């Protein structure tokens, strides 16, 4: 009898080192559109080299995305530095350059052709720049996909490997970016119950997901559109001496384990409990670090209270999650879209800056627009 076993394997850093190539394309252009994502179990705290302190999982978004066009032209063999120009929404962006340079330095061992080219990076977001929505996830994902596409022109790459390497590279730019490559529900970080899980890249959630989560809606309430006072990088760092860190990391493992049956059965009550608890725990970590800080605003809290009240009164399963800021993501199944939107418009929009909000929903991942 032949036994077919499904082989799962976890890739190592060295698996992403490329072969030695000849035949570099002289010049060309690629365009990728990569989405943003919203975490259900949060990544908060990291070790060296962008390794997460705990596993996380996110819904991939659809409307909120970054489109990046990368034009490249070869400039000779022995060039010792990176060469690139950068524009955002058609305007040159000198202040973004150090971040891109740091990214190029980190990914260079895995993309050794980078210094052979001059690059023109033209990028734009579907959401307004000053919306308070972090563009680092979608931005770094789009950039990683563009750079890796050049390697794919030299060396054929199977889609599964391409996605993993793109996620691996995106992670080096911004942790959450590794969850913006492929899949509607993406998991990142080693977890004992998820055989393929890795600290190095995100994977499409490999277990059964109930139909109710398929077209899940996310209405993003823009409570505060400005820059936040404390960056995520600083926040992650404060987890190093945090008194509750190890308990928090254990809790993330536990919540991810519990989500397995919740996602499979569509148990919305428990889903809501885990997701809201994760959001509040994220902010509790900020409030209990030294120095401590609060990113929620009075309007954020009013929205949360109103959501709880509405849910209790109507039994309509809408809930919230938060990222590292004052904005609120209102999550609900497509089947309750009408009453949920009515409630949002009647009661929540008043708490948004200039009444602004974004209607989004689960998407499938990044798309190549031009090869
Ligand atoms: C609160 O991915 O922005 O959104 O790795 O330093 O770029 P860096 O951090 P970043 O952290 C985002 C954390 C979060 C939660 C999450 O997306 O899981």
XYZ file of C-alpha atoms and ligand atoms in Angstrom:
389
model
C 0.000 0.000 0.000
C 1.285 3.458 -0.863
C 0.783 6.057 1.825
C 0.676 9.651 0.650
C 1.775 11.923 3.388
C 1.407 15.650 3.108
C 4.820 17.117 3.753
C 4.933 20.363 5.630
C 8.192 22.097 5.958
C 9.279 25.308 7.486
C 11.721 27.292 5.399
C 14.921 28.613 6.916
C 16.649 31.933 6.269
C 19.241 30.310 4.031
C 16.476 28.900 1.814
C 15.820 32.448 0.638
C 19.396 33.106 -0.458
C 19.368 33.111 -4.261
C 21.624 31.225 -6.637
C 24.320 33.042 -8.597
C 22.735 34.441 -11.737
C 23.836 35.675 -15.111
C 21.417 37.160 -17.675
C 20.150 40.118 -15.717
C 17.431 41.998 -17.579
C 18.792 45.327 -18.871
C 15.761 47.309 -17.864
C 12.081 46.969 -17.223
C 9.117 47.853 -15.071
C 6.888 46.006 -12.607
C 3.788 47.165 -10.762
C 2.213 45.585 -7.699
C -0.803 46.523 -5.634
C -0.576 45.258 -2.046
C -3.316 45.558 0.563
C -3.242 46.661 4.147
C -4.295 44.181 6.856
C -5.929 44.297 10.263
C -4.729 41.941 12.990
C -7.193 39.857 15.017
C -4.439 38.506 17.288
C -1.886 41.289 17.561
C 1.831 41.363 16.901
C 3.249 43.525 19.673
C 6.846 42.988 20.744
C 9.744 41.658 18.726
C 13.174 40.136 18.938
C 16.171 41.007 16.746
C 15.803 40.858 12.942
C 12.072 41.497 12.931
C 11.256 38.207 14.663
C 7.880 38.540 16.421
C 7.642 37.900 20.149
C 4.320 36.107 19.556
C 2.299 34.721 16.659
C -0.423 36.859 15.077
C -3.216 36.536 12.531
C -4.933 39.130 10.342
C -7.714 39.739 7.886
C -6.326 41.007 4.609
C -8.102 44.175 3.492
C -9.311 44.962 0.015
C -9.798 48.699 -0.571
C -6.907 50.011 1.533
C -3.844 49.317 -0.589
C -0.567 50.686 -1.914
C 0.312 50.555 -5.603
C 4.004 50.663 -6.413
C 5.660 50.895 -9.789
C 9.323 49.935 -9.891
C 11.322 50.846 -13.004
C 14.828 49.449 -13.146
C 17.813 49.949 -15.397
C 21.141 48.198 -15.139
C 24.156 50.397 -14.385
C 27.214 48.111 -14.381
C 28.911 45.443 -12.271
C 30.815 47.068 -9.434
C 28.513 49.572 -7.923
C 28.998 49.888 -4.216
C 25.823 51.675 -3.183
C 22.108 51.588 -3.863
C 20.742 54.024 -6.407
C 17.078 54.991 -6.381
C 14.613 57.845 -6.755
C 11.358 57.836 -4.919
C 8.060 59.561 -5.509
C 4.799 59.419 -3.600
C 1.610 60.480 -5.381
C 3.762 61.882 -8.172
C 5.891 64.044 -5.891
C 9.504 63.361 -4.985
C 9.762 62.133 -1.381
C 13.224 62.668 0.064
C 12.081 62.048 3.657
C 10.965 58.460 2.841
C 14.389 57.609 1.460
C 16.182 56.599 4.701
C 13.465 54.025 5.428
C 13.777 52.565 1.937
C 17.564 52.525 2.175
C 17.377 50.668 5.518
C 15.017 48.174 3.875
C 17.376 47.678 0.918
C 20.276 47.062 3.286
C 18.318 44.416 5.171
C 17.101 42.565 2.088
C 20.290 42.789 0.036
C 21.709 39.402 1.127
C 18.545 37.822 -0.301
C 18.399 39.997 -3.452
C 22.061 40.517 -4.363
C 21.221 42.096 -7.731
C 19.974 45.308 -6.102
C 23.159 47.333 -6.452
C 23.378 46.578 -10.180
C 20.384 48.766 -10.923
C 19.122 52.272 -10.714
C 15.526 52.174 -9.489
C 12.658 54.579 -9.892
C 10.055 53.849 -7.208
C 6.649 55.452 -7.750
C 4.120 54.747 -5.075
C 0.611 55.817 -4.091
C -1.998 54.776 -1.534
C -5.714 54.236 -2.128
C -6.383 55.851 1.236
C -5.499 59.463 2.040
C -1.955 59.937 3.319
C -3.148 61.774 6.393
C -5.835 59.246 7.344
C -3.940 57.848 10.317
C -3.927 54.456 8.563
C -0.473 52.935 8.645
C 0.812 52.469 5.122
C 3.943 50.580 6.162
C 2.283 47.146 5.801
C 0.922 47.689 2.289
C 3.888 49.853 1.262
C 6.600 47.405 2.282
C 4.642 44.465 0.871
C 4.278 46.165 -2.528
C 7.961 47.070 -2.564
C 9.118 43.565 -1.619
C 6.924 42.085 -4.367
C 8.342 44.490 -6.956
C 11.974 43.750 -6.088
C 11.396 40.020 -5.970
C 9.677 40.131 -9.367
C 13.004 41.089 -10.946
C 14.554 37.935 -9.518
C 11.620 35.960 -10.898
C 12.500 37.201 -14.383
C 15.924 35.604 -14.036
C 14.934 32.495 -12.140
C 11.639 30.681 -12.433
C 9.881 30.571 -9.074
C 6.953 28.480 -8.041
C 4.110 30.672 -6.658
C 4.253 29.199 -3.148
C 7.956 29.976 -2.864
C 7.543 33.424 -4.424
C 4.874 34.347 -1.869
C 6.925 33.082 1.047
C 10.032 34.902 -0.041
C 8.039 38.104 -0.710
C 6.555 37.824 2.780
C 10.009 37.148 4.236
C 11.408 40.292 2.552
C 8.386 42.428 3.473
C 8.834 41.413 7.132
C 12.315 42.903 7.075
C 10.723 46.239 6.092
C 7.841 46.128 8.572
C 6.644 43.139 10.576
C 2.945 43.381 9.761
C 3.791 43.762 6.032
C 4.554 40.041 5.855
C 0.811 39.437 6.332
C -0.060 41.514 3.215
C 1.102 39.200 0.431
C -1.269 36.291 -0.207
C -4.474 35.013 1.333
C -7.552 36.404 3.044
C -6.600 35.271 6.528
C -2.862 35.279 7.167
C -0.940 33.880 10.110
C 2.628 34.832 11.046
C 4.857 33.558 13.842
C 5.605 30.096 15.152
C 2.699 28.361 16.842
C 2.891 24.759 18.020
C -0.522 23.821 16.575
C 0.194 25.226 13.107
C 2.747 22.998 11.495
C 3.772 25.342 8.686
C 3.871 28.466 10.844
C 7.067 30.473 10.859
C 8.588 33.510 12.523
C 10.129 34.397 9.160
C 7.040 34.865 6.973
C 3.258 34.783 6.915
C 1.196 31.901 5.564
C -2.391 31.625 4.443
C -4.281 30.311 7.483
C -4.250 26.576 6.803
C -7.379 25.433 8.660
C -11.073 25.442 7.897
C -12.714 28.876 7.857
C -16.480 29.158 8.120
C -18.414 30.871 5.337
C -19.494 33.664 7.711
C -15.936 35.056 7.652
C -15.649 35.032 3.864
C -16.939 38.515 3.111
C -16.369 40.040 6.510
C -16.740 43.814 6.490
C -14.397 46.345 8.059
C -15.588 49.934 8.353
C -12.629 52.011 9.482
C -13.637 54.997 11.563
C -11.036 57.735 11.234
C -11.153 59.208 14.709
C -7.808 60.918 14.382
C -6.088 61.443 11.075
C -2.805 62.911 12.265
C 0.427 61.170 13.074
C 0.360 59.279 16.386
C 2.559 60.498 19.239
C 4.365 57.188 19.774
C 5.459 55.061 16.820
C 4.906 51.301 16.662
C 8.661 50.776 16.569
C 8.997 52.466 19.970
C 5.943 50.555 21.256
C 7.391 47.187 20.234
C 10.626 48.093 21.956
C 8.879 48.891 25.225
C 7.760 45.263 25.428
C 11.366 44.317 26.277
C 11.200 45.462 29.890
C 7.446 45.201 30.157
C 6.174 43.687 33.428
C 3.356 41.756 31.686
C 5.214 40.775 28.504
C 5.570 37.052 29.021
C 1.931 36.627 30.094
C 0.847 38.646 27.059
C 2.890 36.500 24.679
C 1.383 33.334 26.211
C -2.079 34.838 25.806
C -1.520 35.434 22.074
C -0.565 31.746 21.638
C -3.663 30.747 23.576
C -5.991 33.040 21.604
C -4.637 31.752 18.311
C -5.188 28.167 19.469
C -8.761 29.019 20.467
C -9.481 30.710 17.156
C -9.089 27.373 15.380
C -12.516 26.051 16.352
C -14.061 29.537 16.401
C -13.072 30.154 12.780
C -14.130 26.668 11.724
C -17.575 26.762 13.327
C -18.324 30.465 12.878
C -18.792 30.972 16.627
C -19.231 34.749 16.451
C -19.747 35.227 20.175
C -16.355 33.788 21.010
C -14.786 35.449 17.937
C -15.925 38.838 19.187
C -14.621 38.128 22.666
C -11.155 37.173 21.419
C -10.877 40.026 18.917
C -12.020 42.772 21.280
C -9.887 41.422 24.099
C -6.847 41.421 21.798
C -7.483 45.040 20.809
C -7.828 46.196 24.400
C -4.823 44.146 25.514
C -2.700 45.855 22.850
C -3.645 49.228 24.285
C -3.293 47.941 27.840
C 0.323 47.069 27.015
C 0.884 50.675 25.942
C -0.738 51.997 29.093
C 1.360 49.765 31.343
C 4.775 50.163 29.728
C 7.374 52.573 31.071
C 7.045 55.230 29.779
C 3.271 54.695 29.557
C 1.065 56.294 26.965
C -2.492 56.266 25.620
C -3.312 56.339 21.923
C -7.090 56.017 22.282
C -9.020 59.291 22.365
C -12.316 60.116 24.098
C -14.124 59.501 20.784
C -12.488 56.061 20.522
C -13.931 55.108 23.904
C -17.355 56.471 23.061
C -17.418 54.356 19.907
C -16.509 51.212 21.861
C -19.256 51.881 24.418
C -21.810 52.470 21.676
C -20.825 49.256 19.896
C -21.275 47.286 23.132
C -24.651 48.889 23.777
C -25.875 48.324 20.203
C -24.758 44.691 20.251
C -26.483 44.048 23.560
C -29.730 45.620 22.443
C -29.949 44.243 18.903
C -27.898 41.007 19.163
C -26.302 42.033 15.855
C -22.753 40.614 15.937
C -20.673 43.695 15.255
C -17.429 44.241 17.106
C -14.321 46.397 17.040
C -10.621 46.073 16.810
C -7.912 48.710 17.070
C -4.469 49.138 15.631
C -1.797 51.226 17.294
C -3.784 54.452 17.123
C -7.127 56.085 17.866
C -9.011 54.793 14.805
C -11.553 52.006 15.189
C -12.089 49.080 12.815
C -15.727 47.975 13.015
C -15.994 44.323 11.984
C -19.198 42.500 11.022
C -20.475 39.765 8.686
C -21.810 40.803 5.293
C -25.261 39.473 6.221
C -25.774 42.337 8.722
C -24.294 45.045 6.526
C -27.485 47.058 6.285
C -28.277 47.508 9.999
C -24.567 47.821 10.811
C -24.046 50.639 8.314
C -27.212 52.346 9.500
C -25.915 52.242 13.076
C -22.471 53.465 12.011
C -23.954 56.400 10.121
C -26.492 57.282 12.802
C -24.279 56.950 15.860
C -20.582 56.503 15.136
C -19.659 58.797 12.263
C -20.126 61.798 14.540
C -16.965 60.661 16.361
C -14.849 60.647 13.174
C -12.610 63.543 12.219
C -14.557 65.507 9.586
C -17.027 62.588 9.518
C -14.545 60.488 7.532
C -14.551 56.700 7.417
C -13.507 53.999 4.943
C -15.656 51.028 3.918
C -13.469 47.992 3.450
C -13.810 44.222 3.568
C -11.705 41.093 3.446
C -9.574 40.849 0.323
C -7.463 38.121 -1.171
C -3.974 39.599 -1.190
C -1.581 41.430 -3.477
C -2.026 41.626 -7.258
C 0.524 42.122 -9.961
C -0.675 44.904 -12.230
C 2.220 44.897 -14.723
C 4.942 42.334 -15.371
C -0.378 47.223 16.311
O 4.343 46.086 11.714
O 4.015 48.532 12.162
O -0.508 46.948 13.960
O 7.626 45.722 12.510
O 8.160 47.871 13.645
O 7.202 47.895 11.323
P 7.271 47.185 12.680
O 5.841 47.275 13.319
P 4.419 47.203 12.679
O 3.544 46.856 13.967
C 2.168 46.858 13.881
C 1.552 46.298 15.075
C 0.043 46.372 15.126
C -0.520 44.976 15.335
C -0.450 44.045 14.165
O -0.571 44.496 13.011
O -0.335 42.833 14.416
